[in-house]
Amino acid sequence: MENSIYKSMIAANQLLEKQSIISNNLANISTTGFKEKFIFAIQNHNVKNLYNSDKKITKEYYNLSPGILRYTGRNLDLFIKDDGWLTVKDTNGQEAYTKNGHLKINSKRKLTIQDNEVIGNNCNIIIPKNIILKILSNGVITSVKNKHKHIVETKIGSLKLVQLPSQDLIQNENGLFYLKKK
């Protein structure tokens, strides 16, 4: 009797976890940069009971496809291709990664993504006031000014862009990705 109750509780917990993931995916479907999560249970073929947790491996997968691209007209909106990731500092100061390219400038004149500071490539990025920004495909940030009928571009900094295979990453509850601990 206790064994069947135990198995029923395991099945109920697995169902609740799946429902939680599905509801989170649906709630964030229109969030910029959101990556859908899946959980798969892989069973050892020699074991007949799927709910025997000793013989089952649970794996998390993420849908890292780029999704629909929308032209926003903002010069602070980026698209990160393939295995490329933007590097940010999370609220604990830890390095994290995101595909969300909706950049904003905070009150301290720093670039942020969802209130997480964007990390520069060997530099601190401070955006001066009253300039037009241009972000190149290699992550270089320049200011564009028109001086005496000449366009002058000045380098401000560079975004820290990294190439990371998806199997090396795990998503945290804050929506950011981190390197798996080995």
Tab-separated table of N, CA, C and O in Angstrom, residues 28-81:
chain	number	residue	atom	x	y	z
A	28	ASN	N	5.250	33.723	-20.632
A	28	ASN	CA	6.365	34.524	-21.143
A	28	ASN	C	6.517	34.460	-22.651
A	28	ASN	O	7.537	34.900	-23.183
A	29	ILE	N	5.521	33.952	-23.341
A	29	ILE	CA	5.635	33.740	-24.785
A	29	ILE	C	5.951	35.027	-25.547
A	29	ILE	O	6.652	35.007	-26.548
A	30	SER	N	5.479	36.173	-25.060
A	30	SER	CA	5.730	37.434	-25.769
A	30	SER	C	6.862	38.248	-25.141
A	30	SER	O	7.118	39.373	-25.542
A	31	THR	N	7.557	37.693	-24.164
A	31	THR	CA	8.674	38.390	-23.521
A	31	THR	C	9.894	38.354	-24.432
A	31	THR	O	10.277	37.297	-24.913
A	32	THR	N	10.501	39.510	-24.646
A	32	THR	CA	11.675	39.605	-25.500
A	32	THR	C	12.803	38.741	-24.951
A	32	THR	O	13.150	38.837	-23.790
A	33	GLY	N	13.347	37.885	-25.795
A	33	GLY	CA	14.493	37.069	-25.412
A	33	GLY	C	14.160	35.835	-24.588
A	33	GLY	O	15.058	35.105	-24.193
A	34	PHE	N	12.870	35.566	-24.323
A	34	PHE	CA	12.498	34.401	-23.517
A	34	PHE	C	12.796	33.112	-24.270
A	34	PHE	O	12.561	33.014	-25.469
A	35	LYS	N	13.335	32.127	-23.569
A	35	LYS	CA	13.648	30.833	-24.156
A	35	LYS	C	12.823	29.749	-23.478
A	35	LYS	O	12.903	29.545	-22.278
A	36	GLU	N	12.019	29.074	-24.289
A	36	GLU	CA	11.116	28.029	-23.824
A	36	GLU	C	11.903	26.862	-23.224
A	36	GLU	O	12.950	26.474	-23.731
A	37	LYS	N	11.381	26.296	-22.144
A	37	LYS	CA	12.057	25.212	-21.430
A	37	LYS	C	11.254	23.920	-21.566
A	37	LYS	O	10.020	23.939	-21.546
A	38	PHE	N	11.964	22.820	-21.704
A	38	PHE	CA	11.352	21.488	-21.749
A	38	PHE	C	12.077	20.588	-20.760
A	38	PHE	O	13.273	20.731	-20.556
A	39	ILE	N	11.354	19.648	-20.184
A	39	ILE	CA	11.977	18.634	-19.334
A	39	ILE	C	11.575	17.268	-19.871
A	39	ILE	O	10.401	17.011	-20.123
A	40	PHE	N	12.574	16.425	-20.068
A	40	PHE	CA	12.332	15.069	-20.548
A	40	PHE	C	12.825	14.075	-19.517
A	40	PHE	O	13.892	14.245	-18.941
A	41	ALA	N	12.027	13.020	-19.321
A	41	ALA	CA	12.441	11.924	-18.445
A	41	ALA	C	12.913	10.781	-19.338
A	41	ALA	O	12.186	10.326	-20.221
A	42	ILE	N	14.134	10.350	-19.125
A	42	ILE	CA	14.703	9.267	-19.909
A	42	ILE	C	14.809	8.055	-18.994
A	42	ILE	O	15.400	8.124	-17.922
A	43	GLN	N	14.213	6.955	-19.433
A	43	GLN	CA	14.146	5.761	-18.598
A	43	GLN	C	15.130	4.709	-19.089
A	43	GLN	O	15.333	4.548	-20.291
A	44	ASN	N	15.708	4.000	-18.145
A	44	ASN	CA	16.545	2.850	-18.463
A	44	ASN	C	15.626	1.767	-19.019
A	44	ASN	O	14.624	1.410	-18.420
A	45	HIS	N	15.962	1.207	-20.189
A	45	HIS	CA	15.086	0.223	-20.845
A	45	HIS	C	14.952	-1.081	-20.070
A	45	HIS	O	14.009	-1.829	-20.281
A	46	ASN	N	15.853	-1.347	-19.175
A	46	ASN	CA	15.786	-2.586	-18.409
A	46	ASN	C	14.802	-2.491	-17.250
A	46	ASN	O	14.477	-3.478	-16.624
A	47	VAL	N	14.313	-1.304	-16.960
A	47	VAL	CA	13.402	-1.105	-15.834
A	47	VAL	C	12.009	-0.829	-16.385
A	47	VAL	O	11.834	0.008	-17.251
A	48	LYS	N	10.993	-1.514	-15.861
A	48	LYS	CA	9.647	-1.373	-16.396
A	48	LYS	C	8.858	-0.235	-15.747
A	48	LYS	O	7.908	0.253	-16.304
A	49	ASN	N	9.260	0.209	-14.579
A	49	ASN	CA	8.499	1.239	-13.874
A	49	ASN	C	9.083	2.626	-14.170
A	49	ASN	O	10.171	2.956	-13.750
A	50	LEU	N	8.345	3.463	-14.901
A	50	LEU	CA	8.791	4.809	-15.261
A	50	LEU	C	8.974	5.694	-14.035
A	50	LEU	O	9.801	6.592	-14.029
A	51	TYR	N	8.233	5.449	-12.980
A	51	TYR	CA	8.270	6.325	-11.806
A	51	TYR	C	9.319	5.914	-10.784
A	51	TYR	O	9.408	6.481	-9.724
A	52	ASN	N	10.129	4.936	-11.106
A	52	ASN	CA	11.222	4.551	-10.233
A	52	ASN	C	12.342	5.567	-10.442
A	52	ASN	O	13.047	5.536	-11.444
A	53	SER	N	12.492	6.492	-9.506
A	53	SER	CA	13.415	7.620	-9.683
A	53	SER	C	14.872	7.189	-9.717
A	53	SER	O	15.711	7.940	-10.190
A	54	ASP	N	15.195	5.985	-9.232
A	54	ASP	CA	16.578	5.520	-9.267
A	54	ASP	C	17.011	5.158	-10.685
A	54	ASP	O	18.190	5.196	-11.004
A	55	LYS	N	16.079	4.800	-11.538
A	55	LYS	CA	16.402	4.323	-12.884
A	55	LYS	C	16.015	5.326	-13.962
A	55	LYS	O	15.929	4.990	-15.126
A	56	LYS	N	15.762	6.569	-13.599
A	56	LYS	CA	15.308	7.561	-14.550
A	56	LYS	C	16.223	8.779	-14.497
A	56	LYS	O	16.657	9.201	-13.442
A	57	ILE	N	16.499	9.332	-15.671
A	57	ILE	CA	17.313	10.542	-15.767
A	57	ILE	C	16.419	11.655	-16.287
A	57	ILE	O	15.701	11.479	-17.271
A	58	THR	N	16.430	12.801	-15.619
A	58	THR	CA	15.654	13.950	-16.066
A	58	THR	C	16.600	14.967	-16.672
A	58	THR	O	17.612	15.310	-16.071
A	59	LYS	N	16.290	15.445	-17.882
A	59	LYS	CA	17.129	16.420	-18.574
A	59	LYS	C	16.296	17.644	-18.930
A	59	LYS	O	15.129	17.526	-19.266
A	60	GLU	N	16.939	18.818	-18.842
A	60	GLU	CA	16.304	20.070	-19.243
A	60	GLU	C	16.827	20.471	-20.612
A	60	GLU	O	18.017	20.358	-20.882
A	61	TYR	N	15.928	20.932	-21.454
A	61	TYR	CA	16.292	21.441	-22.767
A	61	TYR	C	15.629	22.796	-22.956
A	61	TYR	O	14.583	23.075	-22.363
A	62	TYR	N	16.234	23.627	-23.802
A	62	TYR	CA	15.706	24.959	-24.074
A	62	TYR	C	15.554	25.138	-25.575
A	62	TYR	O	16.389	24.687	-26.352
A	63	ASN	N	14.497	25.782	-25.954
A	63	ASN	CA	14.288	26.143	-27.354
A	63	ASN	C	15.058	27.436	-27.588
A	63	ASN	O	14.611	28.507	-27.213
A	64	LEU	N	16.238	27.331	-28.174
A	64	LEU	CA	17.095	28.491	-28.382
A	64	LEU	C	16.959	29.078	-29.785
A	64	LEU	O	17.804	29.863	-30.216
A	65	SER	N	15.896	28.710	-30.481
A	65	SER	CA	15.683	29.294	-31.802
A	65	SER	C	15.432	30.798	-31.644
A	65	SER	O	14.945	31.256	-30.616
A	66	PRO	N	15.779	31.579	-32.671
A	66	PRO	CA	15.679	33.031	-32.530
A	66	PRO	C	14.253	33.553	-32.431
A	66	PRO	O	14.043	34.660	-31.958
A	67	GLY	N	13.290	32.800	-32.849
A	67	GLY	CA	11.920	33.284	-32.781
A	67	GLY	C	11.655	34.330	-33.859
A	67	GLY	O	12.389	34.459	-34.832
A	68	ILE	N	10.623	35.101	-33.664
A	68	ILE	CA	10.224	36.116	-34.641
A	68	ILE	C	11.017	37.395	-34.395
A	68	ILE	O	11.088	37.880	-33.267
A	69	LEU	N	11.601	37.926	-35.447
A	69	LEU	CA	12.318	39.196	-35.343
A	69	LEU	C	11.359	40.318	-35.715
A	69	LEU	O	10.672	40.247	-36.734
A	70	ARG	N	11.318	41.320	-34.872
A	70	ARG	CA	10.468	42.480	-35.127
A	70	ARG	C	11.347	43.722	-35.226
A	70	ARG	O	12.181	43.958	-34.357
A	71	TYR	N	11.138	44.495	-36.264
A	71	TYR	CA	11.857	45.755	-36.397
A	71	TYR	C	11.229	46.753	-35.439
A	71	TYR	O	10.037	47.022	-35.501
A	72	THR	N	12.049	47.300	-34.534
A	72	THR	CA	11.527	48.219	-33.517
A	72	THR	C	11.868	49.670	-33.817
A	72	THR	O	11.254	50.560	-33.255
A	73	GLY	N	12.878	49.887	-34.646
A	73	GLY	CA	13.300	51.253	-34.916
A	73	GLY	C	14.208	51.826	-33.830
A	73	GLY	O	14.660	52.959	-33.941
A	74	ARG	N	14.462	51.062	-32.770
A	74	ARG	CA	15.353	51.514	-31.692
A	74	ARG	C	16.782	51.117	-32.018
A	74	ARG	O	17.040	49.982	-32.374
A	75	ASN	N	17.717	52.061	-31.859
A	75	ASN	CA	19.115	51.726	-32.115
A	75	ASN	C	19.731	50.952	-30.960
A	75	ASN	O	20.889	50.572	-31.028
A	76	LEU	N	18.970	50.683	-29.899
A	76	LEU	CA	19.463	49.894	-28.768
A	76	LEU	C	18.870	48.478	-28.742
A	76	LEU	O	18.991	47.779	-27.753
A	77	ASP	N	18.223	48.073	-29.816
A	77	ASP	CA	17.707	46.711	-29.915
A	77	ASP	C	18.631	45.895	-30.810
A	77	ASP	O	18.951	46.303	-31.927
A	78	LEU	N	19.071	44.749	-30.292
A	78	LEU	CA	20.026	43.894	-30.998
A	78	LEU	C	19.453	42.508	-31.219
A	78	LEU	O	18.555	42.070	-30.514
A	79	PHE	N	20.059	41.803	-32.141
A	79	PHE	CA	19.756	40.399	-32.382
A	79	PHE	C	21.071	39.634	-32.289
A	79	PHE	O	22.055	39.997	-32.939
A	80	ILE	N	21.116	38.601	-31.473
A	80	ILE	CA	22.326	37.800	-31.276
A	80	ILE	C	22.146	36.488	-32.042
A	80	ILE	O	21.235	35.722	-31.757
A	81	LYS	N	23.027	36.222	-32.989
A	81	LYS	CA	22.898	35.068	-33.870
A	81	LYS	C	23.484	33.783	-33.268
A	81	LYS	O	24.423	33.828	-32.486
